[in-house]
Coordinates of C-alpha atoms (C1' of nucleotides) in Angstrom, one line a residue:
Chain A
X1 CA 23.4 18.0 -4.3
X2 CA 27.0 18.2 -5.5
X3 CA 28.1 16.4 -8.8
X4 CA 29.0 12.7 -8.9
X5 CA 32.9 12.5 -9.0
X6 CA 34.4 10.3 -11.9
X7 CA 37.4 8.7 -12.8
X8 CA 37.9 7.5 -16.2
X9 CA 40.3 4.6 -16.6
X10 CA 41.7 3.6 -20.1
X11 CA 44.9 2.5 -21.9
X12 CA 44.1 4.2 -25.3
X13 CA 44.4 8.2 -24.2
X14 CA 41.7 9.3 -26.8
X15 CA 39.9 6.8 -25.6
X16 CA 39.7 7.9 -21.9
X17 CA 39.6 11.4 -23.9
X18 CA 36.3 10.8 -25.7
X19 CA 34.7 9.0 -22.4
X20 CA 35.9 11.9 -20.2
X21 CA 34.4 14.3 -22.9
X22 CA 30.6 12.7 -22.6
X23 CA 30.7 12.6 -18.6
X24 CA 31.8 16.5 -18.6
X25 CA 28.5 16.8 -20.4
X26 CA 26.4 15.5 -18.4
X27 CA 24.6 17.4 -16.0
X28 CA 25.7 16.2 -12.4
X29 CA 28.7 14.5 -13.3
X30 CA 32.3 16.1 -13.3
X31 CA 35.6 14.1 -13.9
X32 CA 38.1 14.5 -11.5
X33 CA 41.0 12.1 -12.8
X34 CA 42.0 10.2 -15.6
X35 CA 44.0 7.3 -15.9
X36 CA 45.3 5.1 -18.5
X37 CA 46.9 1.6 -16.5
X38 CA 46.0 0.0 -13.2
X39 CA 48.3 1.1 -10.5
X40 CA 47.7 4.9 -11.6
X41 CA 43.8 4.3 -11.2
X42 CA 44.5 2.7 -7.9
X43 CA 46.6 5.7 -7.2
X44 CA 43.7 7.8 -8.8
X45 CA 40.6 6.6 -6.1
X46 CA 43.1 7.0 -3.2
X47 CA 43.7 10.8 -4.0
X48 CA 41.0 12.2 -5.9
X49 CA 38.1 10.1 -3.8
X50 CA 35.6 9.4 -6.5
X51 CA 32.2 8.5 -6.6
X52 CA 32.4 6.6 -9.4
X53 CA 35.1 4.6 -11.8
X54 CA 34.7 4.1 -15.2
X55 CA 37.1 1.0 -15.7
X56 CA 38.7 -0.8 -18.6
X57 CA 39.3 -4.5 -18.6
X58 CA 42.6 -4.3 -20.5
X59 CA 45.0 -2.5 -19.1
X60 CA 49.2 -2.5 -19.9
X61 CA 50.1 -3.3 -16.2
X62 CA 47.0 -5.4 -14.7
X63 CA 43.7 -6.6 -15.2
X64 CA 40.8 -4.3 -15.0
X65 CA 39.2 -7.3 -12.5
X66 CA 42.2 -6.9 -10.0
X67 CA 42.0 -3.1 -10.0
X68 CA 37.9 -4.2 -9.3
X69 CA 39.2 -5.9 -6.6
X70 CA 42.2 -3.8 -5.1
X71 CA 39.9 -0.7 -4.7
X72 CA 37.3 -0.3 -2.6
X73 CA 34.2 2.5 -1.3
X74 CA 33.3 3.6 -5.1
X75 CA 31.0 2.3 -7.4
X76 CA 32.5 0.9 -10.7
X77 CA 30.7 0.7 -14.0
X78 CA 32.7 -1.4 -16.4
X79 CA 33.3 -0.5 -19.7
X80 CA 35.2 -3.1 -22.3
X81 CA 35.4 -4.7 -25.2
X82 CA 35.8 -7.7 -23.5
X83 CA 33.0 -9.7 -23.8
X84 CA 33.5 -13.4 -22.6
X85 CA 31.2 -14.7 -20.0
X86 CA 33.6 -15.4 -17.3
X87 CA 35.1 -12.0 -17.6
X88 CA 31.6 -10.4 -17.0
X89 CA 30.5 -12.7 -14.3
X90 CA 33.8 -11.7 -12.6
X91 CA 32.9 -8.0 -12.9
X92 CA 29.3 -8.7 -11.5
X93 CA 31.0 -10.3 -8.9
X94 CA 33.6 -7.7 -8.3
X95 CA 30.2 -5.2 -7.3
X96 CA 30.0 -3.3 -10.5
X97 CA 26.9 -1.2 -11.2
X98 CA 27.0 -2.3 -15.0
X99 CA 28.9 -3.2 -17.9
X100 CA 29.1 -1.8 -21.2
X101 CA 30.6 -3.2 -24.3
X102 CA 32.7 -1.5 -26.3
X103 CA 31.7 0.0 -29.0
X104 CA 29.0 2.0 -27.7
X105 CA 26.8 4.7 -28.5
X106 CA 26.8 7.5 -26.5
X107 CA 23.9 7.5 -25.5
X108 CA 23.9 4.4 -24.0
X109 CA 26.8 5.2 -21.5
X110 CA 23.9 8.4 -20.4
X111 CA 21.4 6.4 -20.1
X112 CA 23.8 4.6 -17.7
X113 CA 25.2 7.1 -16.0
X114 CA 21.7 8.8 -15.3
X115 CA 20.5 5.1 -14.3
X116 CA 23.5 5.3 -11.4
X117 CA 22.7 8.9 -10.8
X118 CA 18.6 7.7 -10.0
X119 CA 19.8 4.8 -8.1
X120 CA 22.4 7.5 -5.7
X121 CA 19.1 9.7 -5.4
X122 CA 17.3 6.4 -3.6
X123 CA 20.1 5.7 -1.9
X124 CA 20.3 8.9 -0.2
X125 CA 16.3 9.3 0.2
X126 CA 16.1 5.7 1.8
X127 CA 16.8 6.9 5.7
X128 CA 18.9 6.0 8.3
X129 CA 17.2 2.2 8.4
X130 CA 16.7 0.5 5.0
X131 CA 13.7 -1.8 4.8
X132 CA 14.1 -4.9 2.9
X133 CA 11.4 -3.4 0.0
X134 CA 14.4 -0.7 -0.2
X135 CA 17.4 -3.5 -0.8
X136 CA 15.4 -5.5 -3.2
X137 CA 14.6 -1.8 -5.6
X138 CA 18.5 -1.6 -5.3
X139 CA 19.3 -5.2 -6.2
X140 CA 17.0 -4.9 -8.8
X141 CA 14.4 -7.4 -8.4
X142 CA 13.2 -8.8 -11.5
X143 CA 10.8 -11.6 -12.6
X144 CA 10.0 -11.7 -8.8
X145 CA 6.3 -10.3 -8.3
X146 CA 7.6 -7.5 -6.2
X147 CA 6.2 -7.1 -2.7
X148 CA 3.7 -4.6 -1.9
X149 CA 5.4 -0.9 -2.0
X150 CA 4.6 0.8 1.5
X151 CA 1.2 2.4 1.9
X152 CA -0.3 -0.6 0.3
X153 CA -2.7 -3.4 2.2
X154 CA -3.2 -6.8 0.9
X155 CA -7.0 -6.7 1.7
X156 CA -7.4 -3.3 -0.1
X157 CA -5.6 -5.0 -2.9
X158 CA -7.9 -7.8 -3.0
X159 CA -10.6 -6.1 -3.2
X160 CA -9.1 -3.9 -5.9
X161 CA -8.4 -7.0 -7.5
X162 CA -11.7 -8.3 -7.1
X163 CA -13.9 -5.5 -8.3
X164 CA -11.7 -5.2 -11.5
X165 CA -12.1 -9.0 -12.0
X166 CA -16.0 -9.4 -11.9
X167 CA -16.1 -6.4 -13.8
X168 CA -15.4 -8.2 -17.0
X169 CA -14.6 -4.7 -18.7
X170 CA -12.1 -2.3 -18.3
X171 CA -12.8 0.5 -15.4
X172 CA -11.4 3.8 -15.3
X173 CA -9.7 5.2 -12.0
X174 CA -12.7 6.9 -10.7
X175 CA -15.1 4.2 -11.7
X176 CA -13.1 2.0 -9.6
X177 CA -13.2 4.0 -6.6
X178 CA -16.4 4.3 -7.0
X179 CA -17.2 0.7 -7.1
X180 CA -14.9 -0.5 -4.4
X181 CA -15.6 3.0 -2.1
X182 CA -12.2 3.8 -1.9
X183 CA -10.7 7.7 -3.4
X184 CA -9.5 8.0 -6.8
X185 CA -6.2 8.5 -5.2
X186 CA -5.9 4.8 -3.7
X187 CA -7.9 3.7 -6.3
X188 CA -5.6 4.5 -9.1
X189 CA -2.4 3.4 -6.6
X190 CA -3.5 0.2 -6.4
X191 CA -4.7 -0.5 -10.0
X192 CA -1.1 0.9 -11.2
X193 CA 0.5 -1.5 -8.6
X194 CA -1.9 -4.5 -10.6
X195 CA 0.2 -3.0 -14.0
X196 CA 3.0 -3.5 -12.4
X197 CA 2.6 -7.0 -11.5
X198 CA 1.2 -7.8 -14.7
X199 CA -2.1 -8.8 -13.2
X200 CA -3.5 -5.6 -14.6
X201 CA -2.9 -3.8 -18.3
X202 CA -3.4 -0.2 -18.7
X203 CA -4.6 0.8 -22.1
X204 CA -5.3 4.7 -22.9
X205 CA -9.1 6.0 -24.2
X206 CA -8.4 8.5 -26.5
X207 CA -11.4 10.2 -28.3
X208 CA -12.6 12.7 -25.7
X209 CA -11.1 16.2 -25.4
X210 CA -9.0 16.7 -22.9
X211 CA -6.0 14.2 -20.9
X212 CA -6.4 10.5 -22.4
X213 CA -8.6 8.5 -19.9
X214 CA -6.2 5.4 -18.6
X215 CA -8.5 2.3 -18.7
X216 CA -7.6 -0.7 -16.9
X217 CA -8.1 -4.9 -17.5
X218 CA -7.6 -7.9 -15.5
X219 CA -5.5 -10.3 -17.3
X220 CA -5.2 -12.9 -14.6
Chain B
X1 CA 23.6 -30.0 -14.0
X2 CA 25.0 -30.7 -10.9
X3 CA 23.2 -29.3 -7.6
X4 CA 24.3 -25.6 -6.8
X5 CA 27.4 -26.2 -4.0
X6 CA 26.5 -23.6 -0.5
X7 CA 28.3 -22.3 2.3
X8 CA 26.2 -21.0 5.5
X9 CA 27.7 -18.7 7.6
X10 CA 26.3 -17.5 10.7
X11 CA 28.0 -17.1 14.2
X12 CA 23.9 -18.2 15.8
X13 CA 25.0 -22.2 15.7
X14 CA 21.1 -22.7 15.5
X15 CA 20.4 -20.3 12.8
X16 CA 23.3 -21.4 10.9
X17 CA 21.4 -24.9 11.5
X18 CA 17.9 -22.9 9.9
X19 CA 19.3 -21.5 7.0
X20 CA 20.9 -24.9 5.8
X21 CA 17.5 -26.7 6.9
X22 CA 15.9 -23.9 4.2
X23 CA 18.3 -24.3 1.3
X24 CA 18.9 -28.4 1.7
X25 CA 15.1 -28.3 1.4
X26 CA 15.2 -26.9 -2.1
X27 CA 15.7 -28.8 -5.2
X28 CA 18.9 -28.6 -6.9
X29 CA 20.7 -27.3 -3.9
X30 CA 23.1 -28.4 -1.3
X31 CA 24.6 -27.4 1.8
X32 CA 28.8 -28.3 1.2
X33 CA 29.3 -26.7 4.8
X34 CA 28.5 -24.1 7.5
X35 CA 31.0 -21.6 9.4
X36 CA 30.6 -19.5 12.2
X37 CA 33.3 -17.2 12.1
X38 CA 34.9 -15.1 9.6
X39 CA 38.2 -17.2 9.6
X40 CA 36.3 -20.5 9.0
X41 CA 33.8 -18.9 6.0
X42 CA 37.5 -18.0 4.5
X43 CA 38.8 -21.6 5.1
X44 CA 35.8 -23.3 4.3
X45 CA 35.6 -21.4 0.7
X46 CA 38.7 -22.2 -0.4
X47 CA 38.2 -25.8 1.2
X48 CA 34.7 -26.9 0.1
X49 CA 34.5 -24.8 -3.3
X50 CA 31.1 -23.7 -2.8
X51 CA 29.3 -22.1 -5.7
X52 CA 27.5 -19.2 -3.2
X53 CA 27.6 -18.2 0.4
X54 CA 25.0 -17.4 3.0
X55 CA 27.2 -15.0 4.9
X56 CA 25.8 -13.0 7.5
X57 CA 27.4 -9.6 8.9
X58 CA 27.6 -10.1 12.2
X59 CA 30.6 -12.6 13.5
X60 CA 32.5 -12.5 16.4
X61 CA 36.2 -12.2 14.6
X62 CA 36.0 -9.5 12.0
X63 CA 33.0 -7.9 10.0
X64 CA 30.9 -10.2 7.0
X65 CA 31.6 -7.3 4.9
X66 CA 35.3 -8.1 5.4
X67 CA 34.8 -11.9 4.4
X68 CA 33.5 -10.4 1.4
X69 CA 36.2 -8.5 0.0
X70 CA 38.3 -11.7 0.9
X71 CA 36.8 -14.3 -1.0
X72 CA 36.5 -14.7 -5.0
X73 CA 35.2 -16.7 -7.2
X74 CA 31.9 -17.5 -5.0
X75 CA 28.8 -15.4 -5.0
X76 CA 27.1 -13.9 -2.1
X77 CA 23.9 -13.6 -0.9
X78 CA 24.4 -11.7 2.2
X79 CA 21.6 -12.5 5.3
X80 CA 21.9 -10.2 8.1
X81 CA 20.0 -8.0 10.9
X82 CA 22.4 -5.0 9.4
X83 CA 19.9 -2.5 7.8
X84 CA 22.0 0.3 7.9
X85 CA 22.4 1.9 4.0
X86 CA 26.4 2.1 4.4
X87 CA 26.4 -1.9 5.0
X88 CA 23.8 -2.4 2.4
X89 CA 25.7 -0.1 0.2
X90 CA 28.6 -1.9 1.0
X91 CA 27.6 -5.1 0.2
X92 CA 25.8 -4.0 -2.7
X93 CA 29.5 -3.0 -3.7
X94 CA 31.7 -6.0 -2.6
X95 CA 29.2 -7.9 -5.0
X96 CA 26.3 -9.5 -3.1
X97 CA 23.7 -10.9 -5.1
X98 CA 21.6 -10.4 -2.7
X99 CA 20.9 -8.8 0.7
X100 CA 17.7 -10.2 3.0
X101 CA 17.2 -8.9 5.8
X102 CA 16.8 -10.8 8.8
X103 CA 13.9 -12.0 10.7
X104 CA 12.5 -13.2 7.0
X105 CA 10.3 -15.4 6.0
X106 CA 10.9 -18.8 4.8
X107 CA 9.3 -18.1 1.4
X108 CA 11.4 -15.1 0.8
X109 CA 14.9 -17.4 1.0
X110 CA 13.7 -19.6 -1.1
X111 CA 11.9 -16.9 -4.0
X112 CA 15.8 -15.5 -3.5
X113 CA 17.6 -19.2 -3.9
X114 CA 15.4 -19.8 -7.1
X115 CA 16.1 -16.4 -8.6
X116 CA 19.9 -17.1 -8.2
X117 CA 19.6 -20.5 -9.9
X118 CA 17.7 -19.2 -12.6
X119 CA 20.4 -16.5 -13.2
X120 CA 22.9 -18.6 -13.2
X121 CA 21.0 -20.9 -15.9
X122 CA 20.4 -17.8 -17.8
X123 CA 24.3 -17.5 -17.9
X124 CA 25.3 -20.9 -18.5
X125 CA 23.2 -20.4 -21.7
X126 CA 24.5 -17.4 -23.1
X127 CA 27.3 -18.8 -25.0
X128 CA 30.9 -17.8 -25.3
X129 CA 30.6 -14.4 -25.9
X130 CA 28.0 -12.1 -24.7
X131 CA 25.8 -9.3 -25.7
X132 CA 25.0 -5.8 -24.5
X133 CA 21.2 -7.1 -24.1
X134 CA 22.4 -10.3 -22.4
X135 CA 24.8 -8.4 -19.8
X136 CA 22.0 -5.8 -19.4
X137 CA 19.5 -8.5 -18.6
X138 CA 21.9 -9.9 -16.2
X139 CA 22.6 -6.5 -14.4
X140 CA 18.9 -6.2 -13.9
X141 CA 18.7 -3.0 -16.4
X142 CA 14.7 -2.4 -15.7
X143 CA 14.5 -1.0 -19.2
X144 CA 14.6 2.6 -18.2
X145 CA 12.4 4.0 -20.9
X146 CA 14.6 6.4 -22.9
X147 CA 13.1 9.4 -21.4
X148 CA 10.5 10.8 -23.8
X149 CA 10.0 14.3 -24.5
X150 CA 7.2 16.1 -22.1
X151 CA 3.7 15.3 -23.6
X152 CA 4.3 11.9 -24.8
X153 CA 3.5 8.9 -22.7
X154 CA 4.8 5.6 -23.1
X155 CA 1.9 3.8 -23.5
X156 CA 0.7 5.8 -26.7
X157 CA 4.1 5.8 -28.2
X158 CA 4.0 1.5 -28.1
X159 CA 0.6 1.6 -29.3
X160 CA 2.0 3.8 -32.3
X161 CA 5.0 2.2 -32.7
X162 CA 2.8 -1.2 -33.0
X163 CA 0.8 -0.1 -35.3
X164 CA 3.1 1.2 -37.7
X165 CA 5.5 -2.2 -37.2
X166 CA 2.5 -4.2 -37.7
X167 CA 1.6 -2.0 -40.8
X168 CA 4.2 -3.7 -43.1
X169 CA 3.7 -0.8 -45.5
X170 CA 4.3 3.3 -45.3
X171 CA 1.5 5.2 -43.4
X172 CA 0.6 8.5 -43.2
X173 CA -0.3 10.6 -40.4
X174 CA -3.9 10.6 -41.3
X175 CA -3.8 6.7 -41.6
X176 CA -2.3 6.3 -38.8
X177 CA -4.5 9.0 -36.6
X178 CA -7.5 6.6 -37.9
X179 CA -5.8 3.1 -37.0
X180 CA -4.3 4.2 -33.3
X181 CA -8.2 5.9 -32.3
X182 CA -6.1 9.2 -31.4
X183 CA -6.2 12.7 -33.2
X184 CA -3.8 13.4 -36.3
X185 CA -2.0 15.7 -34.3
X186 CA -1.0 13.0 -31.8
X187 CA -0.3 10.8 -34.5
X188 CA 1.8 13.0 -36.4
X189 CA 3.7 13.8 -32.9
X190 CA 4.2 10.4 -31.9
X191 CA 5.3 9.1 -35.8
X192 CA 7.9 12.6 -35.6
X193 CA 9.4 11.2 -32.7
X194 CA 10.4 7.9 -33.6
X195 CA 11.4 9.2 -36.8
X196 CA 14.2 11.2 -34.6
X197 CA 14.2 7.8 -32.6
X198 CA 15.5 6.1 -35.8
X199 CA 12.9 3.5 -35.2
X200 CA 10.8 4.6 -37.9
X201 CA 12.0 7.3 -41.3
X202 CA 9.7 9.5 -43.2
X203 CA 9.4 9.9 -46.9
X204 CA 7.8 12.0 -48.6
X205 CA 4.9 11.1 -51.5
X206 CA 4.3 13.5 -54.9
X207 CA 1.6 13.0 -57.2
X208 CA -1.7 14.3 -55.4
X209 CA -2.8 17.2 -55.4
X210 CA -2.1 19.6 -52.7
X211 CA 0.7 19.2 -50.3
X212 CA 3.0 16.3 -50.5
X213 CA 2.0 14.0 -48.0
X214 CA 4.8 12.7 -45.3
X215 CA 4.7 8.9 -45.1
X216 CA 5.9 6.9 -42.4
X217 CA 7.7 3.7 -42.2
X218 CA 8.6 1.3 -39.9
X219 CA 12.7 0.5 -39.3
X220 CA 13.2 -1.2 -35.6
Chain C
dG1 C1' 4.2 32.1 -66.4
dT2 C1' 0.7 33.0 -63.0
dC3 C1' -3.0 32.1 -60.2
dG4 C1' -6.3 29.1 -58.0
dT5 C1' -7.1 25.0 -55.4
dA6 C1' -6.5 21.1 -52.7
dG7 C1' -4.9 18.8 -49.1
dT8 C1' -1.7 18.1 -45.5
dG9 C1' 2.0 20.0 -42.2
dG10 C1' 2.5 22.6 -38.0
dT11 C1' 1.1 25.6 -33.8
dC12 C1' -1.7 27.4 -30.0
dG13 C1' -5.2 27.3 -26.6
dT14 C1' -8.1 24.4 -23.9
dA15 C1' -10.2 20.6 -21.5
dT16 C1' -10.0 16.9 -18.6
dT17 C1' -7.6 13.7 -16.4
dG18 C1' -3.3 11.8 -14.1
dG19 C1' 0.1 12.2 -10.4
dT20 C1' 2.1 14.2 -6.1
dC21 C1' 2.3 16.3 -1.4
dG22 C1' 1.0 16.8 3.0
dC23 C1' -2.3 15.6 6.6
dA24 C1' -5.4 12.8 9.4
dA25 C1' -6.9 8.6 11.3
dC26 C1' -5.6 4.2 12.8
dC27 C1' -2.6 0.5 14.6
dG28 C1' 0.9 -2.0 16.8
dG29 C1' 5.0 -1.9 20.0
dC30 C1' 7.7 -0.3 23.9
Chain D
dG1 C1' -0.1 5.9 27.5
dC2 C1' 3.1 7.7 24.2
dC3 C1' 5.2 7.3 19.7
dG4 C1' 6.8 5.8 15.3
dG5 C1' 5.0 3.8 11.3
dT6 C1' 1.3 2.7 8.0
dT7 C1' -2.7 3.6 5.1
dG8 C1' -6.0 6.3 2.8
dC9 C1' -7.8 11.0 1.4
dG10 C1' -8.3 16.0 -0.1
dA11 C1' -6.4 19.5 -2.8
dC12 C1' -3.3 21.1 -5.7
dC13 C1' 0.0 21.0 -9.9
dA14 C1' 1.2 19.1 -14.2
dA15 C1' 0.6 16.2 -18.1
dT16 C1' -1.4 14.9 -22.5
dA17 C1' -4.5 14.7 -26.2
dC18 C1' -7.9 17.3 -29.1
dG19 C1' -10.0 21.2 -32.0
dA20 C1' -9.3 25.0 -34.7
dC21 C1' -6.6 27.8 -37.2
dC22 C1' -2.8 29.3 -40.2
dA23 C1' 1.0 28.1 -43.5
dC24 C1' 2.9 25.7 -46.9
dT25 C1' 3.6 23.0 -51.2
dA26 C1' 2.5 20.7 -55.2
dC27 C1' -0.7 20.3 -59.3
dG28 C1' -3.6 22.0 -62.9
dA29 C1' -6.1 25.5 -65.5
dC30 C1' -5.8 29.5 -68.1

DNA sequence: GTCGTAGTGGTCGTATTGGTCGCAACCGGC
DNA sequence: GCCGGTTGCGACCAATACGACCACTACGAC
């Protein structure tokens, strides 16, 4: 796959310097513009066609929210020391992928940029069709108990769910597969799923030589 | 607080009718209008002064996508038969807060309307200026796990972290080995790294005999 | 000052499990 | 009746902790 083409927008020049400098290092990325008010990063997306805009909220000419607005077919991720609520609302409404307030440490604008980078990768692995388990792992569902990925049942689940329960003790994978008759395989997929959904914890066995057994618990 | 203003756009006069049924149903809600047509949805924004729109992709004068980009200062939870990653993509970008695909169930809405109220709570409460963690929890940041190196798994390194926070005093690697359940070497692999981590620093002790011993202490 | 000793730091090989990939069987829709 | 999608499984690959060994550093005895 080819790298993920940024612009970095800025008024201060070392600034947009320094950001540029910690894209150009990271692997996948490549900056193809800078710009330092908001008609030249306008100017910037129409000509260099980036993938991505890292964009300032205070800018000489305009507000970093109109440029949000004026542009359009790139994903933004907003970084300012603004901080007010209404300006970050605005960006959240504008479509950015994140905010990040100034100052930062470096390697919290990575993280970020190899969060965006993940989230491309499942874009472009979804298919021609998007289900709706797809859009809600884009929009980030949280708090929500998330619906059951694809390849899981709800019966299988229940039964999962059943056996771990009138257990009363933890169960490894394979003694759960062998209880409920399922493989280790669906076995552990569905007892990870239970982790997930915090109707489950996973704690580690250690003691025995050899990979740490992963032991799991209802918590109801 | 005041009941959470909505706009329902849909060109189906009956589903329109639906959706509004759904969210006039739920508890600090209320339908403020419905449209049918791109034109009206713009109108009826900057008429009724909803707080979020139900806006579907599909009406007969111009494309949902486009009402998107059009209107400011509402959210959008988009509801549409489009499952096509470019739309979804799209949306994601003009700002949606959400995207359901349609035909959905009933319960689904509603898990979707509740989410958005409790977002917008979440908001209302942060105060007038906001944090990195408070903008990261309202950008759905999933708390990627900074990436540990190969050989270490998450669920040791909290257990280790835990036991050294809960501690309250220096540890050693031996100590530590002996509270956790796992080997020294694990221990002393696990305490290294969150030493590098700057979660926890390491200072040496003199005075016994034999090799100085490295003691670890907690710093979150 | 030198050497012995003690006790821990660090590395390497190994064991045993976790996790992934592709396939087969089944099911519902056109 | 065919076909795309879903669900579970077998087999492989990789991960992760342990045991054993060597190395290193301070202290104490002479």
């Amino acid at each position: 796959m080819s790298d993920i083409r940024v612009l970095v927008v800025d008024d201060d020049f070392m600034v947009a310097r320094i950001h540029a400098g910690y894209v150009a290092r990271m692997p996948g990325f490549e900056v193809v513009a800078t710009a330092h008010n908001g008609a030249d990063a306008i100017t910037a997306v129409a000509g260099s066609r980036p993938d991505l805009v890292l964009l300032d909220i205070y800018l000489p000419d305009m507000s970093g929210l109109e440029v949000l607005k004026a542009i359009s077919g790139v994903d933004v991720l907003v970084i300012s020391a603004a901080r007010d609520v209404p300006t970050v609302r605005e960006a959240m409404r504008g479509g950015a992928v994140n905010y990040l307030i100034k100052p930062f440490a470096a390697a919290a604008l990575t993280e970020r940029l190899q969060q965006y980078a993940h989230t491309r990768r499942q874009l472009s692995a979804i298919g021609p069709e998007a289900g709706q388990d797809d859009v809600d792992r884009l929009f980030g569902v949280t708090g929500t108990p998330p619906a059951l990925p694809k390849g899981l049942s709800q019966a299988t689940c229940a039964l999962v769910a059943t056996v771990l329960r009138e257990a009363g003790r933890d169960l490894s994978a394979v003694e759960t597969a062998s209880l409920t008759g399922l493989s280790r395989v669906s076995a552990r997929r569905y007892l990870e799923y239970l982790c997930g959904a915090r109707r489950a914890e996973l704690r580690p066995r250690y003691g025995t030589a050899g990979r740490p057994e992963h032991r799991y618990r209802w918590i109801g």
